[in-house]
Each structure stands twice: as structure tokens, then as C-alpha cells.
């Protein structure tokens, strides 16, 4: 009910005939899909600086991070300015013992788990504030997870435009066709945020997403 | 031993979103796997994740969630019409929702034509095929 009212107020307060000058572009997805790596790639390419820290241990990003005034240009010289929002990975379970197995000490692991739960809650609450969203999925993993379906379903219910970035296509196991088959109603672009593979196509798709 | 608890649609039909989510979570916290007739609304699925996160503790590590729903793209016009009429008259009781405690259910793989549920205790693999 609260989210419905927030969404209604958002729609009423905006003028549908004016061009949006301040777009909030969210990076959403499950943990370790590569959201922060992509956020860093975007910021490196266009601002010359990194945005977030990355780690092989899940839930490295546990707070919403925002980079204002990211300005990108396409080959035709068209410009797009947005605030980039890097969100904590959405998950249905968080086990501090998993972090211990990855090498963290117990106290550190418990703290990380607690912060991660808050991060997931914040990510969900922020859905209403997004104008467009890039859902970043690990293309080497099964795309049919309920978390992916729930995220995309909620964005669809809020009429928020979605682009799916099937990340990690540099890896042999990556199956971009499986991602496309799972979400046929959305544009899927295969990228490697780490190595910049197909990133130009990704930037081009951002223009379509936000237009 | 793994315990499944069936929740028929009529048990959640008249409940508010918060009560639906809390009902499912209460069963899951008793270490039972819920098989619910129908599905939650999209916002309720997000609420379920949100409330699960609020309840995470060293004892409760979260949930595994999966929904099997008929692929409407594979239905012909008559089947779609029948489905719409049934949903209007009886509520959206198509599909099945499976929610289990993460301490019991290791993962649920949801491919388009089947669900595979892997449990932690026995490491046994159980398959529930979509009819």
C-alpha cells in the first residue's frame, strides 16, 4: 500500500511532457552478479574513477551507493546524464557461516551478515525510486531463480524500464541464450564488465532504455 | 525427515498481504516446506524477502523460494480465456509456490518444465515435475 502511494505521488509530481533531466539508473540483481564491477566500469569510462569495492565474497556491497551526474555519449554524439545507483545484491538467505567458509572471522562474518540483510531490505525499498534499471545477472548461472523473477516482476509491476545485462560472457560457462530464453520480453545484452567486452553495445542500449 | 505443509488457496484468499506473508513465514520457521496453491502477488513476493531479511538470525538463515506457473505463451486463446475466467471467479490459484527454510532446502532449481528441490539433510534429490 505504501509503495503504491509512493508510486502514485511520484507519477503525479512529474510532468509527463517535460524531458527528465535527472534520471536514476539502478543496478539490481542477485549477489556476485557483477553490479559493482559494472558500476566501476561505467565510472572508469566516463568519470575516470571507481565507485565501489568488489570481492569474490558475496554481499561486498551492503549499502546503496550513488554516483551523481554520470554523463555518457554515444557514437552519434547524443548525451545521457544519470545518477548511477549501485545496490546490494538481493537474496532470500544469508548465512554468516558461508562467510566464515570464505575466510572471514566469526565476528566479521556475523557483522557482514547483519549488514547484508539491511542491504537487501534497502535495495527492495529503493525500487520505487528508480527511473530505469539494469538487472545484472551472472550468465554462468541458472537465470530461472526466483530472486531474478521477483526482481524483474516487481520492476514490471512498477512500469520501470528494464535492461538485462548478462554479465561474465568472457567465461566459457556463460549462456546468454539461456538468459534470453528466460526473459524473452526484455532486451538482453551480453557483457563482460570486468574486461569491457561488448560494453559499447551496453552503453547504446542505455540510451534506448532511458528514452 | 522433511515435512511438507500444503496451504490451499482458500486459507490465504481473505488475508491481507502482511498476513499472507507472515502465515507462510511462520510455517517455514517451524522447519517445514510450504507448498501453496497459487502464488503471491509480485509485491508480496518482495515483502516476503524483506520480512525474511528482518528475521534472519544465527538460527534462521532465510528461505528458498520458487513458483511454478503455467507458461501463458504456450496456451492457446481458449485456454487463456478459461484461465482468466477461473482467476476472476476463484482467484489466481494457478500454479504452485514452494517456500522452504534455507537450513533444510539447499536450493530449488526452477527450469521452465520442472522444479528440482535439493535438501540439505539427506542431500537426496527430489523432483516435482510440472504436469
mmCIF file of N, CA and C in Angstrom, chain A residues 110-193:
data_model
loop_
_atom_site.group_PDB
_atom_site.id
_atom_site.type_symbol
_atom_site.label_atom_id
_atom_site.label_comp_id
_atom_site.label_asym_id
_atom_site.label_seq_id
_atom_site.Cartn_x
_atom_site.Cartn_y
_atom_site.Cartn_z
ATOM 1 N N UNK A 110 29.562 -12.393 11.139
ATOM 2 C CA UNK A 110 28.246 -12.052 11.701
ATOM 3 C C UNK A 110 27.880 -10.609 11.375
ATOM 4 N N UNK A 111 28.884 -9.722 11.459
ATOM 5 C CA UNK A 111 28.663 -8.298 11.155
ATOM 6 C C UNK A 111 28.279 -8.148 9.679
ATOM 7 N N UNK A 112 28.994 -8.875 8.816
ATOM 8 C CA UNK A 112 28.717 -8.809 7.373
ATOM 9 C C UNK A 112 27.299 -9.302 7.080
ATOM 10 N N UNK A 113 26.909 -10.395 7.764
ATOM 11 C CA UNK A 113 25.564 -10.955 7.544
ATOM 12 C C UNK A 113 24.484 -9.951 7.972
ATOM 13 N N UNK A 114 24.719 -9.305 9.114
ATOM 14 C CA UNK A 114 23.735 -8.338 9.615
ATOM 15 C C UNK A 114 23.600 -7.157 8.652
ATOM 16 N N UNK A 115 24.754 -6.669 8.191
ATOM 17 C CA UNK A 115 24.730 -5.531 7.257
ATOM 18 C C UNK A 115 24.100 -5.949 5.916
ATOM 19 N N UNK A 116 24.363 -7.194 5.531
ATOM 20 C CA UNK A 116 23.825 -7.681 4.248
ATOM 21 C C UNK A 116 22.298 -7.759 4.271
ATOM 22 N N UNK A 117 21.740 -8.177 5.413
ATOM 23 C CA UNK A 117 20.272 -8.252 5.497
ATOM 24 C C UNK A 117 19.660 -6.860 5.341
ATOM 25 N N UNK A 118 20.301 -5.874 5.980
ATOM 26 C CA UNK A 118 19.815 -4.494 5.864
ATOM 27 C C UNK A 118 19.951 -4.007 4.418
ATOM 28 N N UNK A 119 21.042 -4.420 3.785
ATOM 29 C CA UNK A 119 21.282 -4.039 2.388
ATOM 30 C C UNK A 119 20.192 -4.552 1.466
ATOM 31 N N UNK A 120 19.767 -5.795 1.674
ATOM 32 C CA UNK A 120 18.702 -6.378 0.833
ATOM 33 C C UNK A 120 17.403 -5.585 1.024
ATOM 34 N N UNK A 121 17.099 -5.281 2.284
ATOM 35 C CA UNK A 121 15.873 -4.508 2.578
ATOM 36 C C UNK A 121 15.925 -3.147 1.885
ATOM 37 N N UNK A 122 17.085 -2.485 1.972
ATOM 38 C CA UNK A 122 17.243 -1.163 1.340
ATOM 39 C C UNK A 122 17.065 -1.262 -0.173
ATOM 40 N N UNK A 123 17.640 -2.301 -0.756
ATOM 41 C CA UNK A 123 17.524 -2.474 -2.219
ATOM 42 C C UNK A 123 16.063 -2.557 -2.626
ATOM 43 N N UNK A 124 15.287 -3.341 -1.885
ATOM 44 C CA UNK A 124 13.868 -3.505 -2.222
ATOM 45 C C UNK A 124 13.120 -2.178 -2.032
ATOM 46 N N UNK A 125 13.411 -1.481 -0.931
ATOM 47 C CA UNK A 125 12.732 -0.206 -0.668
ATOM 48 C C UNK A 125 13.041 0.827 -1.760
ATOM 49 N N UNK A 126 14.255 0.767 -2.303
ATOM 50 C CA UNK A 126 14.672 1.758 -3.303
ATOM 51 C C UNK A 126 14.082 1.503 -4.683
ATOM 52 N N UNK A 127 13.469 0.349 -4.870
ATOM 53 C CA UNK A 127 12.899 0.032 -6.197
ATOM 54 C C UNK A 127 11.991 1.154 -6.693
ATOM 55 N N UNK A 128 11.202 1.708 -5.766
ATOM 56 C CA UNK A 128 10.227 2.745 -6.135
ATOM 57 C C UNK A 128 10.891 4.030 -6.623
ATOM 58 N N UNK A 129 12.159 4.227 -6.241
ATOM 59 C CA UNK A 129 12.830 5.488 -6.593
ATOM 60 C C UNK A 129 13.541 5.443 -7.940
ATOM 61 N N UNK A 130 13.554 4.282 -8.568
ATOM 62 C CA UNK A 130 14.316 4.148 -9.814
ATOM 63 C C UNK A 130 13.489 4.587 -11.024
ATOM 64 N N UNK A 131 14.189 5.192 -11.992
ATOM 65 C CA UNK A 131 13.535 5.549 -13.257
ATOM 66 C C UNK A 131 13.761 4.463 -14.297
ATOM 67 N N UNK A 132 14.942 3.861 -14.287
ATOM 68 C CA UNK A 132 15.284 2.759 -15.184
ATOM 69 C C UNK A 132 16.218 1.835 -14.420
ATOM 70 N N UNK A 133 16.187 0.563 -14.790
ATOM 71 C CA UNK A 133 17.017 -0.397 -14.052
ATOM 72 C C UNK A 133 17.737 -1.345 -15.008
ATOM 73 N N UNK A 134 19.014 -1.561 -14.713
ATOM 74 C CA UNK A 134 19.768 -2.612 -15.389
ATOM 75 C C UNK A 134 19.836 -3.779 -14.409
ATOM 76 N N UNK A 135 19.266 -4.904 -14.797
ATOM 77 C CA UNK A 135 19.354 -6.101 -13.942
ATOM 78 C C UNK A 135 20.606 -6.860 -14.384
ATOM 79 N N UNK A 136 21.544 -6.977 -13.460
ATOM 80 C CA UNK A 136 22.831 -7.601 -13.793
ATOM 81 C C UNK A 136 22.808 -9.058 -13.321
ATOM 82 N N UNK A 137 22.863 -9.963 -14.294
ATOM 83 C CA UNK A 137 22.833 -11.392 -13.967
ATOM 84 C C UNK A 137 24.156 -12.042 -14.347
ATOM 85 N N UNK A 138 24.549 -13.017 -13.570
ATOM 86 C CA UNK A 138 25.735 -13.816 -13.892
ATOM 87 C C UNK A 138 25.317 -14.835 -14.952
ATOM 88 N N UNK A 139 25.843 -14.653 -16.161
ATOM 89 C CA UNK A 139 25.407 -15.502 -17.291
ATOM 90 C C UNK A 139 25.877 -16.953 -17.164
ATOM 91 N N UNK A 140 26.726 -17.225 -16.169
ATOM 92 C CA UNK A 140 27.172 -18.612 -15.985
ATOM 93 C C UNK A 140 26.218 -19.373 -15.059
ATOM 94 N N UNK A 141 25.261 -18.643 -14.478
ATOM 95 C CA UNK A 141 24.339 -19.280 -13.522
ATOM 96 C C UNK A 141 22.926 -19.407 -14.079
ATOM 97 N N UNK A 142 22.148 -20.272 -13.431
ATOM 98 C CA UNK A 142 20.761 -20.508 -13.825
ATOM 99 C C UNK A 142 19.947 -19.205 -13.714
ATOM 100 N N UNK A 143 19.412 -18.704 -14.817
ATOM 101 C CA UNK A 143 18.676 -17.435 -14.732
ATOM 102 C C UNK A 143 17.270 -17.573 -14.147
ATOM 103 N N UNK A 144 16.774 -18.815 -14.033
ATOM 104 C CA UNK A 144 15.382 -19.021 -13.596
ATOM 105 C C UNK A 144 15.209 -18.949 -12.074
ATOM 106 N N UNK A 145 16.156 -18.337 -11.360
ATOM 107 C CA UNK A 145 15.996 -18.278 -9.902
ATOM 108 C C UNK A 145 14.847 -17.340 -9.552
ATOM 109 N N UNK A 146 14.174 -17.651 -8.461
ATOM 110 C CA UNK A 146 13.000 -16.865 -8.088
ATOM 111 C C UNK A 146 13.379 -15.434 -7.739
ATOM 112 N N UNK A 147 14.612 -15.226 -7.233
ATOM 113 C CA UNK A 147 15.053 -13.858 -6.927
ATOM 114 C C UNK A 147 15.047 -13.025 -8.203
ATOM 115 N N UNK A 148 15.613 -13.582 -9.287
ATOM 116 C CA UNK A 148 15.615 -12.853 -10.570
ATOM 117 C C UNK A 148 14.191 -12.566 -11.025
ATOM 118 N N UNK A 149 13.344 -13.584 -10.920
ATOM 119 C CA UNK A 149 11.953 -13.444 -11.380
ATOM 120 C C UNK A 149 11.214 -12.408 -10.522
ATOM 121 N N UNK A 150 11.470 -12.427 -9.215
ATOM 122 C CA UNK A 150 10.812 -11.480 -8.306
ATOM 123 C C UNK A 150 11.269 -10.047 -8.585
ATOM 124 N N UNK A 151 12.574 -9.869 -8.782
ATOM 125 C CA UNK A 151 13.089 -8.513 -9.057
ATOM 126 C C UNK A 151 12.452 -7.981 -10.342
ATOM 127 N N UNK A 152 12.526 -8.774 -11.394
ATOM 128 C CA UNK A 152 12.017 -8.315 -12.691
ATOM 129 C C UNK A 152 10.493 -8.140 -12.651
ATOM 130 N N UNK A 153 9.810 -9.041 -11.963
ATOM 131 C CA UNK A 153 8.352 -8.931 -11.814
ATOM 132 C C UNK A 153 7.952 -7.657 -11.089
ATOM 133 N N UNK A 154 8.714 -7.293 -10.061
ATOM 134 C CA UNK A 154 8.404 -6.074 -9.309
ATOM 135 C C UNK A 154 8.693 -4.816 -10.119
ATOM 136 N N UNK A 155 9.740 -4.867 -10.931
ATOM 137 C CA UNK A 155 10.041 -3.717 -11.792
ATOM 138 C C UNK A 155 8.936 -3.555 -12.842
ATOM 139 N N UNK A 156 8.503 -4.699 -13.382
ATOM 140 C CA UNK A 156 7.431 -4.696 -14.379
ATOM 141 C C UNK A 156 6.148 -4.121 -13.773
ATOM 142 N N UNK A 157 5.827 -4.537 -12.544
ATOM 143 C CA UNK A 157 4.614 -4.064 -11.869
ATOM 144 C C UNK A 157 4.661 -2.563 -11.626
ATOM 145 N N UNK A 158 5.869 -2.010 -11.509
ATOM 146 C CA UNK A 158 6.020 -0.574 -11.268
ATOM 147 C C UNK A 158 6.229 0.210 -12.569
ATOM 148 N N UNK A 159 6.153 -0.490 -13.700
ATOM 149 C CA UNK A 159 6.379 0.138 -15.018
ATOM 150 C C UNK A 159 7.748 0.788 -15.136
ATOM 151 N N UNK A 160 8.738 0.180 -14.534
ATOM 152 C CA UNK A 160 10.111 0.704 -14.631
ATOM 153 C C UNK A 160 10.815 -0.028 -15.785
ATOM 154 N N UNK A 161 11.338 0.729 -16.760
ATOM 155 C CA UNK A 161 12.028 0.082 -17.891
ATOM 156 C C UNK A 161 13.229 -0.741 -17.424
ATOM 157 N N UNK A 162 13.388 -1.906 -18.039
ATOM 158 C CA UNK A 162 14.426 -2.853 -17.613
ATOM 159 C C UNK A 162 15.318 -3.250 -18.790
ATOM 160 N N UNK A 163 16.603 -3.269 -18.533
ATOM 161 C CA UNK A 163 17.573 -3.851 -19.463
ATOM 162 C C UNK A 163 18.296 -4.952 -18.689
ATOM 163 N N UNK A 164 18.436 -6.110 -19.298
ATOM 164 C CA UNK A 164 19.153 -7.188 -18.604
ATOM 165 C C UNK A 164 20.578 -7.264 -19.143
ATOM 166 N N UNK A 165 21.535 -7.143 -18.230
ATOM 167 C CA UNK A 165 22.944 -7.310 -18.603
ATOM 168 C C UNK A 165 23.371 -8.718 -18.181
ATOM 169 N N UNK A 166 23.586 -9.579 -19.169
ATOM 170 C CA UNK A 166 24.065 -10.939 -18.871
ATOM 171 C C UNK A 166 25.581 -10.847 -18.775
ATOM 172 N N UNK A 167 26.067 -10.783 -17.551
ATOM 173 C CA UNK A 167 27.475 -10.487 -17.302
ATOM 174 C C UNK A 167 28.336 -11.761 -17.300
ATOM 175 N N UNK A 168 29.620 -11.565 -17.388
ATOM 176 C CA UNK A 168 30.638 -12.636 -17.326
ATOM 177 C C UNK A 168 30.646 -13.493 -18.595
ATOM 178 N N UNK A 169 30.353 -12.857 -19.746
ATOM 179 C CA UNK A 169 30.349 -13.624 -21.004
ATOM 180 C C UNK A 169 31.761 -14.021 -21.444
ATOM 181 N N UNK A 170 32.763 -13.508 -20.714
ATOM 182 C CA UNK A 170 34.140 -13.930 -21.015
ATOM 183 C C UNK A 170 34.402 -15.363 -20.526
ATOM 184 N N UNK A 171 33.501 -15.864 -19.666
ATOM 185 C CA UNK A 171 33.693 -17.218 -19.133
ATOM 186 C C UNK A 171 33.027 -18.255 -20.053
ATOM 187 N N UNK A 172 33.670 -19.415 -20.168
ATOM 188 C CA UNK A 172 33.184 -20.459 -21.075
ATOM 189 C C UNK A 172 31.769 -20.929 -20.732
ATOM 190 N N UNK A 173 31.475 -20.974 -19.435
ATOM 191 C CA UNK A 173 30.168 -21.489 -18.989
ATOM 192 C C UNK A 173 28.996 -20.547 -19.278
ATOM 193 N N UNK A 174 29.312 -19.313 -19.679
ATOM 194 C CA UNK A 174 28.256 -18.302 -19.862
ATOM 195 C C UNK A 174 27.253 -18.734 -20.935
ATOM 196 N N UNK A 175 25.988 -18.581 -20.611
ATOM 197 C CA UNK A 175 24.936 -18.973 -21.563
ATOM 198 C C UNK A 175 23.977 -17.829 -21.794
ATOM 199 N N UNK A 176 24.331 -16.945 -22.678
ATOM 200 C CA UNK A 176 23.485 -15.774 -22.931
ATOM 201 C C UNK A 176 22.131 -16.166 -23.534
ATOM 202 N N UNK A 177 22.126 -17.245 -24.322
ATOM 203 C CA UNK A 177 20.860 -17.696 -24.919
ATOM 204 C C UNK A 177 19.881 -18.186 -23.844
ATOM 205 N N UNK A 178 20.408 -18.777 -22.789
ATOM 206 C CA UNK A 178 19.551 -19.240 -21.684
ATOM 207 C C UNK A 178 18.911 -18.036 -20.985
ATOM 208 N N UNK A 179 19.700 -16.971 -20.816
ATOM 209 C CA UNK A 179 19.159 -15.750 -20.188
ATOM 210 C C UNK A 179 18.069 -15.152 -21.092
ATOM 211 N N UNK A 180 18.350 -15.126 -22.389
ATOM 212 C CA UNK A 180 17.362 -14.583 -23.339
ATOM 213 C C UNK A 180 16.079 -15.416 -23.320
ATOM 214 N N UNK A 181 16.235 -16.732 -23.225
ATOM 215 C CA UNK A 181 15.061 -17.616 -23.207
ATOM 216 C C UNK A 181 14.254 -17.438 -21.918
ATOM 217 N N UNK A 182 14.941 -17.124 -20.831
ATOM 218 C CA UNK A 182 14.253 -16.961 -19.537
ATOM 219 C C UNK A 182 13.432 -15.667 -19.489
ATOM 220 N N UNK A 183 13.942 -14.628 -20.158
ATOM 221 C CA UNK A 183 13.250 -13.331 -20.113
ATOM 222 C C UNK A 183 13.058 -12.785 -21.538
ATOM 223 N N UNK A 184 12.206 -13.473 -22.322
ATOM 224 C CA UNK A 184 12.084 -13.104 -23.737
ATOM 225 C C UNK A 184 11.487 -11.721 -23.980
ATOM 226 N N UNK A 185 10.797 -11.184 -22.985
ATOM 227 C CA UNK A 185 10.138 -9.876 -23.197
ATOM 228 C C UNK A 185 11.099 -8.696 -22.970
ATOM 229 N N UNK A 186 12.351 -8.983 -22.559
ATOM 230 C CA UNK A 186 13.302 -7.905 -22.281
ATOM 231 C C UNK A 186 14.518 -7.968 -23.196
ATOM 232 N N UNK A 187 15.115 -6.816 -23.399
ATOM 233 C CA UNK A 187 16.364 -6.756 -24.154
ATOM 234 C C UNK A 187 17.481 -7.295 -23.247
ATOM 235 N N UNK A 188 18.233 -8.228 -23.776
ATOM 236 C CA UNK A 188 19.351 -8.804 -23.013
ATOM 237 C C UNK A 188 20.635 -8.473 -23.762
ATOM 238 N N UNK A 189 21.592 -7.879 -23.063
ATOM 239 C CA UNK A 189 22.883 -7.612 -23.687
ATOM 240 C C UNK A 189 23.975 -8.362 -22.921
ATOM 241 N N UNK A 190 24.734 -9.150 -23.648
ATOM 242 C CA UNK A 190 25.815 -9.923 -23.023
ATOM 243 C C UNK A 190 27.051 -9.058 -22.896
ATOM 244 N N UNK A 191 27.597 -8.997 -21.680
ATOM 245 C CA UNK A 191 28.792 -8.160 -21.459
ATOM 246 C C UNK A 191 29.786 -8.864 -20.538
ATOM 247 N N UNK A 192 30.998 -8.376 -20.560
ATOM 248 C CA UNK A 192 31.939 -8.703 -19.501
ATOM 249 C C UNK A 192 32.334 -7.376 -18.873
ATOM 250 N N UNK A 193 31.752 -7.082 -17.709
ATOM 251 C CA UNK A 193 32.035 -5.803 -17.050
ATOM 252 C C UNK A 193 33.511 -5.735 -16.648
#
